[in-house]
């Protein structure tokens, strides 16, 4: 994965989390493990051997895929090995001037990642709410035990988030905002489902690639 552009205020707030959540979904060790079914790639920077591409039937084999980079990785891993990581010496020049293009990037394919399943969407919303939203809310509970638990979990998630902030040269003071950032990504995923149900899923350059039947 290339180092994504991260200079504007919105980029510094949201882009590190995008990468962080991506690696939560696709842990690089699992991707590299031949005994794991997890496979992923990041479309902005992929290198593949010609013979490996031929073995899977070429680019035509993923023509109908919305998340084509990860689909390519799955096909390659079924016949060989895949490596996923951050390319420190390669940087994206695509800028995100506001929150909207980042929202659109998520909404384009998030529901496809969930298999277009309403149950999976509900489960994801519940999990993200419990992990990221509940800890700060527990601080308002008035219960010393609940407040201690909420504070400890909020602190822990912030500490785990700090390395990606440092990688993107962002202030570590953004770490406590992770619950709000998670809400943004949760809302964008819900928006992805709504777009699909409205027949406007997978929007890309004026085309809708995943319209609901």
Short mmCIF file of C-alpha atoms in Angstrom, two decimals:
data_model
loop_
_atom_site.label_atom_id
_atom_site.label_comp_id
_atom_site.label_asym_id
_atom_site.label_seq_id
_atom_site.Cartn_x
_atom_site.Cartn_y
_atom_site.Cartn_z
CA UNK A 1 0.00 0.00 0.00
CA UNK A 2 1.33 3.42 -0.91
CA UNK A 3 1.52 6.13 1.73
CA UNK A 4 -1.76 7.95 1.17
CA UNK A 5 -1.84 11.73 0.85
CA UNK A 6 -2.18 13.16 4.34
CA UNK A 7 -1.70 16.92 4.53
CA UNK A 8 -5.06 18.67 4.92
CA UNK A 9 -7.01 18.75 8.16
CA UNK A 10 -9.57 16.21 6.96
CA UNK A 11 -6.84 13.91 5.66
CA UNK A 12 -4.96 14.01 8.94
CA UNK A 13 -8.16 13.26 10.81
CA UNK A 14 -9.45 10.41 8.63
CA UNK A 15 -6.73 8.88 6.43
CA UNK A 16 -4.62 7.22 9.17
CA UNK A 17 -7.79 5.55 10.44
CA UNK A 18 -8.58 4.28 6.95
CA UNK A 19 -5.24 2.50 6.82
CA UNK A 20 -5.58 1.33 10.44
CA UNK A 21 -9.01 -0.20 9.83
CA UNK A 22 -7.78 -1.77 6.58
CA UNK A 23 -5.01 -3.58 8.40
CA UNK A 24 -7.45 -4.62 11.11
CA UNK A 25 -9.57 -6.27 8.42
CA UNK A 26 -6.55 -7.73 6.64
CA UNK A 27 -3.68 -8.33 9.08
CA UNK A 28 -0.50 -8.56 6.96
CA UNK A 29 0.69 -11.67 8.83
CA UNK A 30 -2.54 -13.44 7.95
CA UNK A 31 -2.27 -12.31 4.34
CA UNK A 32 1.28 -13.68 4.09
CA UNK A 33 0.41 -16.94 5.88
CA UNK A 34 -0.23 -19.67 3.27
CA UNK A 35 -2.39 -21.51 5.81
CA UNK A 36 -4.73 -18.53 6.24
CA UNK A 37 -7.57 -17.79 3.85
CA UNK A 38 -7.14 -14.03 4.35
CA UNK A 39 -5.99 -12.30 1.18
CA UNK A 40 -5.81 -8.61 0.36
CA UNK A 41 -4.09 -6.02 -1.78
CA UNK A 42 -4.22 -2.24 -2.09
CA UNK A 43 -5.03 -1.12 -5.62
CA UNK A 44 -2.89 2.00 -5.59
CA UNK A 45 0.33 -0.02 -5.68
CA UNK A 46 0.39 -3.69 -6.66
CA UNK A 47 3.15 -5.76 -8.22
CA UNK A 48 2.41 -9.18 -9.68
CA UNK A 49 4.50 -11.64 -11.65
CA UNK A 50 3.34 -12.19 -15.22
CA UNK A 51 3.14 -15.95 -14.81
CA UNK A 52 1.06 -15.56 -11.63
CA UNK A 53 -1.37 -13.32 -13.49
CA UNK A 54 -1.61 -15.81 -16.33
CA UNK A 55 -2.33 -18.67 -13.90
CA UNK A 56 -5.47 -16.95 -12.61
CA UNK A 57 -6.79 -16.07 -16.06
CA UNK A 58 -5.51 -12.51 -16.28
CA UNK A 59 -7.34 -9.31 -15.42
CA UNK A 60 -10.48 -10.66 -17.08
CA UNK A 61 -10.89 -13.04 -14.13
CA UNK A 62 -11.77 -10.11 -11.85
CA UNK A 63 -13.64 -7.98 -14.38
CA UNK A 64 -16.92 -8.17 -12.47
CA UNK A 65 -15.49 -7.48 -9.01
CA UNK A 66 -16.17 -4.24 -7.14
CA UNK A 67 -13.23 -4.71 -4.76
CA UNK A 68 -10.96 -5.82 -7.57
CA UNK A 69 -7.64 -5.51 -5.73
CA UNK A 70 -8.66 -7.89 -2.95
CA UNK A 71 -10.33 -10.19 -5.49
CA UNK A 72 -7.03 -10.34 -7.36
CA UNK A 73 -5.20 -11.16 -4.13
CA UNK A 74 -7.62 -14.00 -3.34
CA UNK A 75 -7.11 -15.56 -6.76
CA UNK A 76 -3.35 -15.22 -6.58
CA UNK A 77 -3.17 -16.67 -3.06
CA UNK A 78 -5.19 -19.69 -4.16
CA UNK A 79 -2.28 -20.48 -6.48
CA UNK A 80 0.69 -18.98 -4.67
CA UNK A 81 1.70 -16.32 -2.14
CA UNK A 82 0.68 -12.74 -1.39
CA UNK A 83 2.46 -10.05 0.61
CA UNK A 84 0.75 -6.93 1.98
CA UNK A 85 2.46 -3.97 3.60
CA UNK A 86 3.09 -0.23 3.45
CA UNK A 87 5.48 1.07 0.81
CA UNK A 88 7.35 3.77 2.71
CA UNK A 89 9.07 5.13 -0.39
CA UNK A 90 5.94 5.45 -2.54
CA UNK A 91 3.37 8.17 -1.94
CA UNK A 92 -0.04 8.81 -3.45
CA UNK A 93 -0.65 12.22 -5.03
CA UNK A 94 -4.45 11.93 -4.82
CA UNK A 95 -5.65 14.64 -2.45
CA UNK A 96 -8.77 14.58 -0.30
CA UNK A 97 -9.78 18.19 0.17
CA UNK A 98 -12.72 17.45 2.44
CA UNK A 99 -14.45 14.60 4.23
CA UNK A 100 -16.69 13.90 1.24
CA UNK A 101 -14.26 12.08 -1.09
CA UNK A 102 -13.13 9.93 1.83
CA UNK A 103 -16.78 9.12 2.57
CA UNK A 104 -17.33 8.25 -1.10
CA UNK A 105 -14.25 6.02 -1.12
CA UNK A 106 -15.74 3.98 1.73
CA UNK A 107 -19.33 4.06 0.52
CA UNK A 108 -18.33 2.79 -2.92
CA UNK A 109 -17.43 -0.70 -1.72
CA UNK A 110 -17.99 -1.14 2.04
CA UNK A 111 -21.31 -2.96 1.64
CA UNK A 112 -19.75 -5.20 -1.01
CA UNK A 113 -17.12 -6.13 1.59
CA UNK A 114 -19.99 -7.27 3.81
CA UNK A 115 -21.36 -9.45 1.05
CA UNK A 116 -24.39 -7.16 0.59
CA UNK A 117 -25.76 -8.68 3.80
CA UNK A 118 -28.04 -6.64 6.05
CA UNK A 119 -27.26 -8.99 8.94
CA UNK A 120 -23.52 -8.48 8.46
CA UNK A 121 -24.12 -4.73 8.39
CA UNK A 122 -26.06 -4.85 11.65
CA UNK A 123 -23.35 -6.99 13.22
CA UNK A 124 -20.62 -4.61 12.09
CA UNK A 125 -22.48 -1.59 13.47
CA UNK A 126 -22.98 -3.32 16.81
CA UNK A 127 -19.34 -4.39 17.05
CA UNK A 128 -17.98 -0.95 16.19
CA UNK A 129 -20.40 0.67 18.62
CA UNK A 130 -19.38 -1.60 21.47
CA UNK A 131 -15.65 -1.31 20.80
CA UNK A 132 -15.31 2.36 19.94
CA UNK A 133 -18.40 4.26 21.11
CA UNK A 134 -19.32 2.59 24.39
CA UNK A 135 -16.04 3.29 26.24
CA UNK A 136 -16.42 7.10 26.18
CA UNK A 137 -20.11 6.76 27.06
CA UNK A 138 -19.23 4.67 30.09
CA UNK A 139 -17.44 7.70 31.49
CA UNK A 140 -20.86 9.34 31.77
CA UNK A 141 -22.43 6.40 33.59
CA UNK A 142 -21.67 7.58 37.11
CA UNK A 143 -20.52 4.10 38.10
CA UNK A 144 -16.87 4.06 39.24
CA UNK A 145 -16.33 0.57 37.85
CA UNK A 146 -17.91 1.40 34.49
CA UNK A 147 -16.01 4.68 34.29
CA UNK A 148 -12.72 2.93 35.04
CA UNK A 149 -13.43 0.30 32.39
CA UNK A 150 -14.45 2.89 29.81
CA UNK A 151 -11.40 5.02 30.50
CA UNK A 152 -9.04 2.05 30.31
CA UNK A 153 -10.47 0.83 27.01
CA UNK A 154 -10.45 4.34 25.52
CA UNK A 155 -6.84 4.79 26.57
CA UNK A 156 -5.87 1.38 25.18
CA UNK A 157 -7.43 2.01 21.78
CA UNK A 158 -5.71 5.39 21.62
CA UNK A 159 -2.32 3.87 22.40
CA UNK A 160 -2.79 1.20 19.73
CA UNK A 161 -3.72 3.94 17.25
CA UNK A 162 -0.66 6.11 17.92
CA UNK A 163 1.81 4.22 15.65
CA UNK A 164 -0.22 4.86 12.50
CA UNK A 165 -0.56 8.52 13.47
CA UNK A 166 3.20 8.75 13.79
CA UNK A 167 3.70 6.98 10.48
CA UNK A 168 1.56 9.65 8.82
CA UNK A 169 3.25 12.40 10.84
CA UNK A 170 -0.02 13.40 12.49
CA UNK A 171 -0.39 14.76 16.03
CA UNK A 172 -0.84 12.00 18.59
CA UNK A 173 -3.46 14.25 20.18
CA UNK A 174 -5.80 12.96 17.47
CA UNK A 175 -5.80 9.53 19.12
CA UNK A 176 -8.60 10.33 21.62
CA UNK A 177 -10.83 11.23 18.65
CA UNK A 178 -10.81 7.61 17.43
CA UNK A 179 -14.39 6.95 18.68
CA UNK A 180 -15.68 9.86 16.57
CA UNK A 181 -13.61 8.74 13.59
CA UNK A 182 -15.04 5.24 13.97
CA UNK A 183 -18.53 6.74 13.91
CA UNK A 184 -17.68 8.42 10.61
CA UNK A 185 -16.60 5.13 9.04
CA UNK A 186 -19.63 3.36 10.48
CA UNK A 187 -21.93 5.98 8.96
CA UNK A 188 -20.14 5.72 5.60
CA UNK A 189 -20.63 1.95 5.63
CA UNK A 190 -24.34 2.40 6.34
CA UNK A 191 -24.38 4.94 3.51
CA UNK A 192 -22.83 2.30 1.26
CA UNK A 193 -25.73 -0.06 2.02
CA UNK A 194 -28.30 2.67 1.42
CA UNK A 195 -26.74 3.47 -1.96
CA UNK A 196 -26.88 -0.21 -2.91
CA UNK A 197 -30.53 -0.54 -1.90
CA UNK A 198 -31.33 2.57 -3.93
CA UNK A 199 -29.71 1.01 -7.00
CA UNK A 200 -26.70 3.32 -6.87
CA UNK A 201 -24.08 1.03 -5.35
CA UNK A 202 -20.44 0.95 -6.37
CA UNK A 203 -20.49 4.48 -7.77
CA UNK A 204 -17.35 5.16 -9.80
CA UNK A 205 -16.87 7.88 -12.41
CA UNK A 206 -20.60 8.20 -13.00
CA UNK A 207 -21.26 4.46 -13.22
CA UNK A 208 -23.10 2.30 -10.69
CA UNK A 209 -21.37 -1.06 -10.57
CA UNK A 210 -23.40 -2.75 -7.83
CA UNK A 211 -27.06 -1.93 -8.27
CA UNK A 212 -29.50 -3.90 -6.13
CA UNK A 213 -31.81 -6.20 -8.12
#
